[in-house]
Coordinates of C-alpha atoms in Angstrom, one line a residue:
Chain A
M1 CA -52.0 -132.5 -165.6
G2 CA -50.9 -131.8 -162.0
K3 CA -47.5 -131.0 -160.7
R4 CA -46.8 -134.5 -159.7
E5 CA -47.9 -135.8 -163.1
V6 CA -45.5 -132.9 -164.7
A7 CA -42.7 -134.0 -162.0
Y8 CA -43.2 -137.9 -163.1
A9 CA -43.1 -136.8 -167.1
A10 CA -40.0 -135.0 -166.4
F11 CA -38.3 -137.8 -164.7
C12 CA -39.1 -140.2 -167.4
G13 CA -37.9 -137.9 -170.1
V14 CA -34.5 -137.6 -168.0
C15 CA -34.4 -141.5 -167.8
W16 CA -34.6 -141.6 -171.4
L17 CA -32.2 -138.7 -172.0
A18 CA -29.8 -140.7 -169.5
V19 CA -29.9 -144.1 -171.3
V20 CA -29.7 -142.6 -175.1
G21 CA -27.7 -139.2 -174.4
A22 CA -25.5 -139.0 -171.4
G23 CA -24.8 -142.7 -171.2
H24 CA -23.1 -142.7 -174.6
A25 CA -20.2 -140.6 -173.7
W26 CA -19.8 -143.2 -170.7
F27 CA -20.5 -146.3 -172.9
A28 CA -18.1 -144.7 -175.9
S29 CA -15.2 -145.1 -173.4
G30 CA -15.1 -148.7 -173.6
P31 CA -16.6 -152.0 -172.3
G32 CA -15.7 -151.5 -168.5
L33 CA -16.9 -154.1 -166.2
S34 CA -18.6 -152.7 -162.9
W35 CA -20.5 -154.5 -159.9
F36 CA -20.4 -158.4 -159.9
G37 CA -18.1 -158.4 -162.9
L38 CA -21.4 -157.1 -165.1
P39 CA -20.7 -155.1 -168.2
V40 CA -21.5 -151.4 -167.3
S41 CA -23.8 -150.6 -170.2
L42 CA -25.8 -153.5 -168.5
V43 CA -25.6 -152.3 -165.2
W44 CA -26.8 -148.6 -166.4
T45 CA -29.6 -150.1 -168.5
V46 CA -30.7 -152.5 -165.5
G47 CA -30.2 -149.3 -163.3
W48 CA -32.8 -147.5 -165.6
V49 CA -35.3 -150.3 -165.2
G50 CA -35.2 -150.1 -161.4
A51 CA -35.2 -146.3 -161.3
S52 CA -38.5 -146.3 -163.5
F53 CA -40.0 -148.9 -161.3
F54 CA -39.4 -146.9 -158.3
A55 CA -40.5 -143.7 -159.6
L56 CA -43.8 -145.2 -160.8
L57 CA -44.3 -147.0 -157.5
A58 CA -44.0 -143.8 -155.5
F59 CA -46.3 -141.7 -157.9
H60 CA -48.5 -144.8 -157.4
L61 CA -48.4 -144.6 -153.7
T62 CA -48.9 -141.0 -153.3
R63 CA -51.8 -141.0 -155.6
G64 CA -54.3 -138.3 -154.2
R65 CA -51.9 -135.9 -152.6
P66 CA -51.3 -132.6 -154.1
Chain B
M1 CA -36.0 -194.0 -174.0
T2 CA -33.4 -192.2 -176.0
R3 CA -32.4 -188.7 -175.6
G4 CA -34.5 -187.2 -178.3
A5 CA -37.6 -189.1 -177.0
V6 CA -37.1 -188.0 -173.4
I7 CA -36.8 -184.1 -174.5
L8 CA -40.1 -184.8 -176.9
A9 CA -41.8 -186.6 -174.0
V10 CA -41.0 -183.4 -171.7
S11 CA -42.4 -181.1 -174.2
L12 CA -45.6 -183.0 -175.2
G13 CA -46.1 -183.2 -171.4
Y14 CA -46.1 -179.6 -170.9
L15 CA -48.4 -178.9 -174.0
A16 CA -50.8 -181.0 -172.3
I17 CA -50.8 -179.3 -169.0
S18 CA -51.2 -176.1 -170.7
L19 CA -54.3 -177.3 -172.7
I20 CA -55.7 -178.7 -169.5
V21 CA -55.0 -175.3 -167.9
G22 CA -56.5 -173.4 -171.0
M23 CA -59.3 -175.5 -171.1
W24 CA -60.4 -175.1 -167.6
P25 CA -61.7 -171.6 -167.2
S26 CA -64.6 -171.9 -170.4
K27 CA -67.5 -172.0 -168.3
K28 CA -66.3 -169.1 -166.3
S29 CA -67.2 -166.6 -168.6
T30 CA -70.4 -165.6 -170.1
D31 CA -71.5 -166.2 -173.8
S32 CA -71.5 -162.7 -174.9
A33 CA -68.6 -160.8 -176.8
A34 CA -67.6 -159.3 -173.5
G35 CA -67.2 -162.6 -172.0
F36 CA -65.3 -164.1 -174.8
V37 CA -63.1 -161.0 -175.7
A38 CA -62.4 -159.3 -172.2
G39 CA -63.3 -161.8 -169.7
D40 CA -66.5 -160.0 -168.6
R41 CA -64.3 -157.1 -167.4
G42 CA -63.3 -159.1 -164.3
L43 CA -59.5 -160.1 -164.5
G44 CA -57.5 -159.6 -161.1
L45 CA -54.2 -158.3 -160.4
V46 CA -52.4 -161.7 -160.6
V47 CA -53.7 -162.7 -164.1
M48 CA -53.2 -159.3 -165.5
Y49 CA -49.8 -159.3 -164.1
F50 CA -49.0 -162.6 -166.1
I51 CA -51.1 -161.9 -168.8
T52 CA -49.2 -158.5 -169.7
G53 CA -45.6 -160.0 -168.7
A54 CA -45.9 -163.3 -170.4
T55 CA -47.5 -162.0 -173.5
V56 CA -44.2 -159.5 -174.0
F57 CA -41.8 -162.4 -172.6
S58 CA -42.2 -164.2 -175.7
A59 CA -40.4 -166.6 -178.1
F60 CA -38.6 -163.1 -179.4
A61 CA -37.4 -162.7 -175.7
F62 CA -36.4 -166.3 -175.5
L63 CA -34.8 -167.0 -178.5
G64 CA -34.1 -163.4 -180.3
G65 CA -32.8 -161.9 -176.8
P66 CA -29.9 -164.5 -176.5
G67 CA -29.4 -164.5 -180.2
W68 CA -29.0 -160.6 -180.4
A69 CA -26.6 -160.7 -177.0
Y70 CA -24.4 -163.5 -178.7
K71 CA -24.5 -161.6 -182.1
K72 CA -24.6 -158.1 -181.4
G73 CA -23.8 -157.8 -177.5
A74 CA -24.9 -155.1 -175.8
A75 CA -27.6 -154.1 -179.0
A76 CA -29.6 -156.4 -176.9
F77 CA -30.2 -154.1 -174.0
Y78 CA -32.4 -152.2 -176.0
I79 CA -35.2 -154.4 -175.1
L80 CA -35.0 -153.5 -171.1
G81 CA -34.5 -149.9 -171.9
Y82 CA -38.0 -149.8 -173.4
G83 CA -39.7 -152.3 -171.3
A84 CA -39.1 -150.0 -168.6
L85 CA -41.2 -147.1 -169.5
G86 CA -43.6 -149.0 -172.4
M87 CA -46.3 -149.9 -170.0
V88 CA -46.4 -146.4 -168.4
P89 CA -48.9 -144.6 -170.8
L90 CA -51.1 -147.2 -170.1
Y91 CA -51.1 -146.2 -166.3
F92 CA -52.6 -142.9 -167.2
L93 CA -54.5 -144.1 -170.2
G94 CA -55.9 -147.5 -169.1
P95 CA -58.3 -146.1 -166.4
R96 CA -59.6 -143.6 -168.7
A97 CA -60.4 -146.5 -171.3
A98 CA -61.8 -148.6 -168.9
R99 CA -64.6 -146.0 -168.0
L100 CA -65.3 -145.7 -171.4
G101 CA -65.5 -149.5 -172.0
R102 CA -67.9 -150.1 -169.3
R103 CA -69.7 -147.0 -170.3
Y104 CA -70.2 -147.8 -174.1
G105 CA -69.0 -151.3 -174.2
F106 CA -66.0 -151.3 -175.9
V107 CA -63.7 -154.2 -176.0
T108 CA -61.1 -153.1 -178.8
Q109 CA -59.3 -150.0 -179.0
A110 CA -60.3 -149.2 -182.6
E111 CA -64.0 -149.1 -181.0
M112 CA -63.0 -146.7 -178.8
V113 CA -61.2 -144.5 -181.4
A114 CA -64.2 -144.9 -183.8
S115 CA -66.3 -143.2 -181.2
R116 CA -64.0 -140.7 -180.1
F117 CA -63.7 -139.1 -183.6
G118 CA -67.2 -140.4 -184.7
D119 CA -65.8 -142.0 -187.7
V120 CA -66.2 -145.8 -188.5
R121 CA -63.4 -145.7 -191.2
L122 CA -60.9 -145.2 -188.3
A123 CA -61.5 -149.0 -187.0
G124 CA -61.3 -149.8 -190.3
V125 CA -57.8 -148.7 -191.2
M126 CA -56.8 -149.6 -187.6
A127 CA -58.3 -153.1 -188.1
V128 CA -56.3 -153.7 -191.0
V129 CA -52.9 -152.2 -189.9
S130 CA -53.4 -154.4 -186.7
V131 CA -54.1 -157.6 -188.6
A132 CA -51.2 -156.8 -190.8
A133 CA -48.7 -156.5 -188.0
F134 CA -50.1 -159.2 -185.9
V135 CA -49.5 -162.0 -188.6
P136 CA -45.7 -161.4 -188.8
Y137 CA -45.6 -161.1 -184.8
L138 CA -47.7 -164.1 -184.6
A139 CA -45.2 -165.9 -187.1
L140 CA -42.5 -165.1 -185.1
Q141 CA -44.0 -166.8 -182.0
M142 CA -44.5 -170.0 -184.3
K143 CA -41.0 -169.9 -185.7
G144 CA -39.7 -169.9 -182.2
A145 CA -41.4 -173.0 -181.1
G146 CA -40.7 -174.6 -184.4
Y147 CA -37.0 -173.8 -183.9
V148 CA -36.7 -175.3 -180.4
L149 CA -38.6 -178.5 -181.2
E150 CA -36.4 -179.1 -184.3
A151 CA -33.1 -178.4 -182.7
L152 CA -33.6 -180.1 -179.4
T153 CA -35.0 -183.5 -181.0
E154 CA -32.3 -183.3 -183.6
G155 CA -34.6 -182.9 -186.5
A156 CA -36.8 -185.7 -185.5
L157 CA -39.6 -183.0 -185.5
P158 CA -38.8 -180.5 -188.2
E159 CA -39.8 -176.8 -187.8
W160 CA -43.1 -177.0 -189.7
A161 CA -44.3 -179.8 -187.5
G162 CA -43.2 -178.4 -184.2
A163 CA -44.9 -175.0 -185.1
L164 CA -48.1 -176.9 -186.1
L165 CA -48.2 -179.1 -182.9
T166 CA -47.7 -176.1 -180.6
Y167 CA -50.3 -174.0 -182.1
A168 CA -52.9 -176.7 -182.4
V169 CA -52.9 -176.8 -178.6
V170 CA -53.1 -173.0 -178.4
L171 CA -55.8 -173.2 -181.4
V172 CA -58.1 -175.6 -179.0
Y173 CA -58.0 -173.4 -175.6
V174 CA -58.4 -170.0 -177.1
L175 CA -61.5 -171.4 -179.2
K176 CA -62.9 -172.9 -176.2
S177 CA -62.0 -170.3 -173.2
G178 CA -61.2 -167.1 -175.0
V179 CA -59.3 -164.7 -173.0
L180 CA -59.6 -166.7 -169.8
G181 CA -57.7 -169.3 -171.3
V182 CA -55.0 -166.9 -172.6
G183 CA -55.0 -165.4 -169.0
W184 CA -54.5 -168.8 -166.9
T185 CA -52.2 -170.5 -169.4
N186 CA -50.1 -167.2 -169.1
T187 CA -50.2 -167.3 -165.7
L188 CA -48.7 -171.0 -165.6
Q189 CA -46.1 -170.2 -168.2
G190 CA -45.1 -166.8 -166.9
V191 CA -43.8 -168.5 -163.6
F192 CA -42.3 -171.4 -165.5
M193 CA -40.5 -169.1 -167.7
M194 CA -39.2 -167.1 -164.9
V195 CA -37.9 -169.9 -163.1
L196 CA -36.5 -171.6 -166.3
A197 CA -34.7 -168.3 -167.5
W198 CA -33.0 -167.6 -163.7
G199 CA -31.8 -171.4 -163.7
L200 CA -30.5 -171.5 -167.0
G201 CA -28.9 -168.1 -167.1
L202 CA -26.9 -168.7 -163.9
Y203 CA -26.3 -172.6 -164.6
L204 CA -24.7 -172.2 -168.3
P205 CA -22.1 -169.5 -167.4
T206 CA -21.1 -171.3 -164.4
K207 CA -20.7 -174.5 -166.0
L208 CA -18.8 -173.0 -169.5
Y209 CA -17.0 -170.1 -167.7
G210 CA -16.9 -170.7 -163.7
G211 CA -19.4 -167.9 -163.2
V212 CA -21.0 -164.7 -164.9
G213 CA -18.0 -162.7 -163.7
P214 CA -15.7 -164.6 -165.3
M215 CA -17.5 -164.9 -168.5
F216 CA -17.7 -160.9 -168.9
A217 CA -14.1 -160.6 -168.1
K218 CA -13.3 -163.1 -171.1
I219 CA -15.5 -161.1 -173.4
A220 CA -14.2 -157.7 -172.4
A221 CA -10.6 -159.2 -173.0
E222 CA -11.3 -160.8 -176.2
R223 CA -14.3 -159.3 -177.5
P224 CA -14.8 -155.7 -176.3
E225 CA -16.9 -154.4 -178.8
L226 CA -19.6 -156.7 -177.8
L227 CA -20.0 -155.2 -174.4
S228 CA -19.8 -151.4 -175.4
A229 CA -23.4 -150.0 -176.0
P230 CA -25.0 -149.5 -178.3
G231 CA -23.4 -152.9 -179.4
L232 CA -23.3 -154.2 -183.0
S233 CA -25.7 -153.8 -185.8
S234 CA -26.7 -156.6 -188.3
S235 CA -23.6 -156.4 -190.4
G236 CA -21.0 -156.6 -187.6
E237 CA -20.4 -152.5 -187.5
P238 CA -20.9 -150.7 -184.6
W239 CA -24.5 -149.6 -183.9
S240 CA -25.3 -146.0 -184.0
F241 CA -26.8 -144.4 -181.1
L242 CA -29.2 -142.4 -183.1
A243 CA -30.4 -146.1 -184.4
Y244 CA -30.3 -147.5 -180.9
G245 CA -32.1 -144.4 -179.4
S246 CA -35.0 -144.5 -182.1
A247 CA -35.4 -148.2 -181.9
V248 CA -35.8 -147.6 -177.9
T249 CA -38.5 -144.6 -178.6
V250 CA -40.5 -146.1 -181.1
S251 CA -40.9 -149.4 -178.7
I252 CA -41.7 -147.4 -175.7
L253 CA -44.4 -145.2 -177.8
G254 CA -45.9 -148.5 -179.8
F255 CA -45.6 -150.7 -176.8
C256 CA -48.9 -150.3 -175.3
L257 CA -50.6 -149.3 -178.3
W258 CA -50.3 -153.0 -179.1
P259 CA -54.1 -154.3 -179.4
H260 CA -53.6 -157.3 -177.5
L261 CA -52.1 -155.3 -174.6
F262 CA -54.2 -152.1 -174.9
M263 CA -57.7 -154.2 -175.0
K264 CA -56.6 -155.5 -171.3
S265 CA -57.4 -152.2 -170.3
F266 CA -60.8 -153.2 -170.9
S267 CA -60.7 -156.7 -169.0
A268 CA -59.2 -155.4 -165.5
K269 CA -61.6 -156.0 -162.7
S270 CA -61.1 -152.3 -161.7
E271 CA -58.9 -149.0 -162.3
D272 CA -56.7 -149.9 -159.4
T273 CA -56.0 -153.3 -160.6
L274 CA -54.9 -152.0 -164.1
R275 CA -52.8 -149.2 -162.5
R276 CA -51.1 -151.7 -160.1
T277 CA -50.5 -154.0 -163.4
V278 CA -48.5 -151.2 -164.8
V279 CA -46.5 -150.7 -161.7
L280 CA -45.3 -154.1 -161.0
Y281 CA -44.5 -154.7 -164.9
P282 CA -40.9 -153.4 -164.8
T283 CA -40.4 -156.4 -162.5
F284 CA -41.1 -158.9 -165.5
Q285 CA -38.4 -157.2 -167.4
I286 CA -35.5 -158.3 -164.9
F287 CA -36.4 -161.7 -166.4
L288 CA -34.5 -160.8 -169.5
V289 CA -31.2 -160.5 -167.7
P290 CA -30.3 -164.1 -167.4
L291 CA -31.5 -164.7 -171.0
F292 CA -29.0 -162.0 -172.3
F293 CA -26.3 -164.1 -170.0
I294 CA -27.1 -167.2 -172.3
G295 CA -26.4 -165.2 -175.3
F296 CA -23.3 -164.0 -174.0
C297 CA -22.4 -167.6 -173.3
G298 CA -22.3 -168.3 -176.5
V299 CA -19.7 -165.9 -177.8
F300 CA -17.0 -168.5 -177.6
F301 CA -18.9 -171.6 -178.4
T302 CA -18.1 -174.1 -180.6
P303 CA -19.6 -175.1 -183.3
A304 CA -21.2 -172.0 -183.9
P305 CA -24.9 -172.2 -184.9
D306 CA -26.2 -171.6 -188.3
Q307 CA -28.6 -168.8 -186.9
P308 CA -27.9 -166.6 -184.0
D309 CA -31.7 -167.2 -182.7
Q310 CA -30.6 -170.8 -182.3
I311 CA -28.0 -170.1 -180.0
L312 CA -29.4 -171.3 -176.8
P313 CA -31.2 -174.7 -178.2
H314 CA -27.8 -175.3 -180.1
M315 CA -25.8 -174.9 -176.7
L316 CA -28.2 -177.2 -175.0
M317 CA -27.7 -179.8 -177.7
H318 CA -23.8 -179.9 -177.7
M319 CA -23.5 -179.7 -174.1
D320 CA -23.5 -182.9 -171.5
L321 CA -26.7 -182.1 -170.0
P322 CA -29.3 -184.3 -168.5
S323 CA -32.2 -185.3 -171.1
V324 CA -35.0 -183.9 -168.7
V325 CA -33.1 -180.4 -168.0
V326 CA -33.0 -179.8 -171.8
G327 CA -36.7 -181.3 -172.4
L328 CA -37.5 -178.5 -169.5
F329 CA -35.9 -175.7 -171.5
C330 CA -37.9 -177.1 -174.7
A331 CA -41.2 -176.6 -172.6
G332 CA -40.0 -173.2 -171.3
A333 CA -39.5 -172.2 -174.9
L334 CA -42.8 -173.3 -176.2
A335 CA -44.1 -171.4 -173.1
A336 CA -42.7 -168.2 -174.3
S337 CA -44.0 -168.8 -177.8
M338 CA -47.4 -170.1 -176.4
S339 CA -48.0 -167.1 -174.1
S340 CA -47.7 -164.4 -176.8
G341 CA -49.1 -166.0 -179.6
D342 CA -52.3 -166.9 -177.8
A343 CA -53.2 -163.4 -177.1
M344 CA -52.1 -162.2 -180.5
V345 CA -54.4 -164.6 -182.3
H346 CA -57.4 -164.0 -180.1
A347 CA -56.8 -160.1 -180.3
A348 CA -56.1 -160.6 -184.2
A349 CA -59.5 -162.1 -184.6
S350 CA -61.4 -160.1 -182.1
I351 CA -60.6 -157.1 -183.9
A352 CA -61.0 -158.5 -187.3
V353 CA -64.7 -158.9 -186.3
R354 CA -65.4 -156.3 -183.9
D355 CA -63.5 -153.5 -185.9
G356 CA -63.5 -154.5 -189.3
Y357 CA -66.7 -156.3 -189.8
I358 CA -69.3 -154.9 -187.3
T359 CA -67.8 -151.2 -186.4
A360 CA -66.7 -150.3 -190.0
G361 CA -68.6 -152.5 -192.2
G362 CA -71.9 -151.4 -190.3
R363 CA -73.1 -154.8 -189.6
T364 CA -74.7 -156.3 -186.7
L365 CA -74.4 -159.7 -185.1
S366 CA -76.2 -161.6 -182.2
A367 CA -73.7 -162.4 -179.7
D368 CA -73.5 -166.2 -180.8
A369 CA -72.8 -165.4 -184.3
E370 CA -70.3 -162.8 -183.2
R371 CA -68.5 -165.2 -181.0
R372 CA -68.8 -167.8 -183.7
A373 CA -67.3 -165.2 -186.0
I374 CA -64.3 -164.7 -184.0
R375 CA -63.8 -168.4 -183.9
I376 CA -63.7 -168.6 -187.5
L377 CA -61.3 -165.9 -187.6
V378 CA -59.0 -167.3 -184.9
V379 CA -58.5 -170.4 -187.2
A380 CA -58.0 -167.9 -190.5
V381 CA -55.4 -165.8 -188.6
M382 CA -53.5 -168.8 -187.3
A383 CA -53.4 -170.2 -190.6
A384 CA -52.1 -166.8 -192.3
G385 CA -49.6 -166.8 -189.4
Y386 CA -48.2 -170.5 -190.1
A387 CA -47.8 -169.7 -193.8
F388 CA -45.7 -166.5 -193.1
A389 CA -43.7 -168.7 -190.2
V390 CA -42.9 -171.3 -193.0
L391 CA -41.9 -168.8 -195.7
Y392 CA -39.9 -166.5 -193.8
Q393 CA -36.3 -167.1 -192.9
G394 CA -34.8 -163.8 -191.2
S395 CA -34.0 -162.7 -188.0
L396 CA -36.7 -162.9 -185.3
V397 CA -35.8 -159.2 -183.6
T398 CA -35.5 -157.8 -186.8
L399 CA -39.1 -158.3 -187.7
L400 CA -40.2 -157.6 -184.4
L401 CA -39.2 -154.1 -185.1
A402 CA -40.5 -153.7 -188.3
T403 CA -43.8 -154.6 -186.9
Y404 CA -43.7 -152.0 -184.0
G405 CA -43.1 -149.2 -186.6
A406 CA -46.7 -149.9 -187.9
V407 CA -48.3 -150.0 -184.3
V408 CA -46.9 -146.7 -183.3
Q409 CA -48.7 -145.0 -185.9
F410 CA -51.7 -145.5 -183.7
F411 CA -50.5 -143.0 -181.2
P412 CA -52.1 -139.9 -182.5
A413 CA -55.5 -142.0 -182.7
V414 CA -55.1 -143.6 -179.2
V415 CA -52.9 -141.8 -176.8
L416 CA -53.5 -138.2 -178.0
G417 CA -57.3 -139.2 -179.0
L418 CA -58.0 -140.0 -175.3
C419 CA -56.1 -136.6 -173.9
V420 CA -56.5 -133.9 -176.6
R421 CA -60.0 -132.6 -177.4
R422 CA -58.8 -131.1 -180.3
L423 CA -58.0 -133.7 -182.9
T424 CA -60.7 -134.5 -185.3
A425 CA -61.1 -137.7 -187.6
R426 CA -60.1 -135.7 -190.5
G427 CA -56.7 -135.1 -189.2
V428 CA -56.0 -138.5 -187.4
L429 CA -57.4 -140.7 -190.3
S430 CA -54.9 -138.8 -192.8
G431 CA -52.0 -138.9 -190.5
L432 CA -52.7 -142.7 -189.7
V433 CA -52.7 -143.5 -193.8
V434 CA -49.8 -141.3 -194.6
G435 CA -47.8 -142.2 -191.7
T436 CA -48.2 -145.8 -192.4
A437 CA -47.3 -145.4 -196.0
V438 CA -44.2 -143.7 -194.9
M439 CA -43.2 -146.2 -192.6
L440 CA -43.7 -149.0 -195.1
L441 CA -41.6 -147.3 -197.7
F442 CA -38.7 -146.6 -195.5
T443 CA -39.2 -150.3 -194.1
L444 CA -39.2 -151.9 -197.5
W445 CA -36.4 -149.7 -198.8
P446 CA -34.4 -148.8 -196.0
D447 CA -31.4 -147.3 -198.1
L448 CA -33.6 -144.5 -198.7
R449 CA -33.4 -142.9 -195.2
P450 CA -31.6 -139.9 -195.0
V451 CA -30.4 -140.7 -191.3
P452 CA -30.6 -144.4 -189.9
V453 CA -33.6 -143.7 -187.6
H454 CA -36.1 -146.5 -187.1
A455 CA -38.8 -146.2 -190.1
G456 CA -41.8 -145.9 -187.5
L457 CA -40.6 -142.6 -186.4
Y458 CA -40.1 -141.3 -190.1
G459 CA -43.9 -142.5 -190.3
L460 CA -44.9 -141.1 -186.7
L461 CA -43.8 -137.3 -188.0
P462 CA -45.8 -136.8 -190.8
N463 CA -48.5 -138.7 -189.0
L464 CA -48.6 -136.1 -185.8
G465 CA -48.0 -133.3 -188.1
L466 CA -51.2 -134.1 -190.4
A467 CA -53.1 -134.9 -187.0
W468 CA -52.6 -131.6 -185.7
A469 CA -52.7 -129.7 -189.0
L470 CA -56.0 -130.9 -190.0
S471 CA -57.9 -130.6 -186.9
P472 CA -59.4 -127.1 -186.4
R473 CA -59.9 -126.0 -182.9
G474 CA -63.0 -126.0 -181.6
E475 CA -65.4 -129.1 -179.9
D476 CA -68.5 -130.7 -180.6
A477 CA -71.1 -131.9 -177.6
R478 CA -70.0 -135.7 -178.8
V479 CA -66.5 -135.0 -177.7
A480 CA -67.6 -133.0 -174.5
A481 CA -69.5 -136.2 -173.5
F482 CA -66.9 -138.8 -174.4
F483 CA -64.2 -136.9 -172.4
A484 CA -66.8 -136.3 -169.6
V485 CA -67.0 -140.3 -169.3
A486 CA -63.3 -140.5 -169.9
D487 CA -62.4 -138.0 -167.1
G488 CA -64.9 -139.8 -164.8
D489 CA -67.0 -137.2 -164.2

């Protein structure tokens, strides 16, 4: 694996930890509402989907670069 | 016309359109197995996007997703969590598999694994596990179609008859057109589902609560436990993060290992088409969000449905909505069921013949005989799924999670097999058999688990350990040649 692959894999790992690890403390604080009146837990998870999408998109668009 | 007749007419109209779209590409592929199973390796980006997206966006998402949001609250978000990363392995593995498929003629993942490890028994075991996992997953789709038709026609069409009618249509276009029929109907169904999910997902909260924000404000005030991640378990107690995390992990690891998804690596027109399909895939996941809104809408809805999975059709039947709108929803739910069920029944039959009979059994078949055998198996798999659907009375999502536990056991054989040269047939086969047995043990008797982690992870640990421990260092010429093709050298 090259540096880009390692960086991308690390990003996915951090995303995963964010959802099931660090997110725990935030969620455990209660059922707060966030943007547009949506629950924090939903915004957090959708944010994760978005971050994953843009990370892979960036990875794909920069293919072939060192 | 009565309300029930209008709903039934709209649903039947949709089934007729699906049948026409599914039959249309029947002359566009060759008579070979590669034509019937892999579409002559010529699927473009649009069809690939919908065939992967709509295959996953199933009855489980359309009924089980709202059902979980209604009953278990934030626990339903695990579906978004795993969907975000579930296809990523295919970005890296798919092009390798596609190169191998073109060189060696593979159309299933077990054929590839058997060749990688030089052991046809692997194909046999994978075929058995795949078909065993597919039957309940297919049954889940049939149950979804039956639920909806029974609820929305107010019992005029019982669950068994609704499932039978819907899957008779699927049977015809899968038999006639193979993977191309699956691909083109999934494109139609995918677009239809997206429009319907957002339409209903925004309309119902507005009608019942005045908007999505006011709906969540009411839930936060009166049922806060539903919005605190990771939501509630089946018993109504707070779900543990260990169980939530392991459900996400098992689903991520098992997602692209589902044979009907992985096999699409052999169907894509080019490696770049495959990569772009994977990149775009999370955009399909966002269409689950309005389905969760629908589930949350039902929290204060009276009367309550008999089963959580019925919350959406139940609300529609008890609200003052035009019959055509209810009929369109019914058609959307049928689309969700069919778009997954068709890919599964097609894959299960192909695997049983290619992996079980030809590869593991060491038989040879002419192109005509092979295609005929796959068609016979399509009917047999569908009959088995239908019997399961009629007899099983549990939750849709719980059933899905159990089948993921079986498929995730392919991880060492497929994922590591394509990346790690050291692994051998002895290690991978031992790991697969022991891992599957352990997974089954903890699925059937969940109280035996020391901690509440998904049964699939318990199976995966000894699976990985055995695969590694029983694979001595060293590499032979056959493995080197295999990796040379996979690497594109």
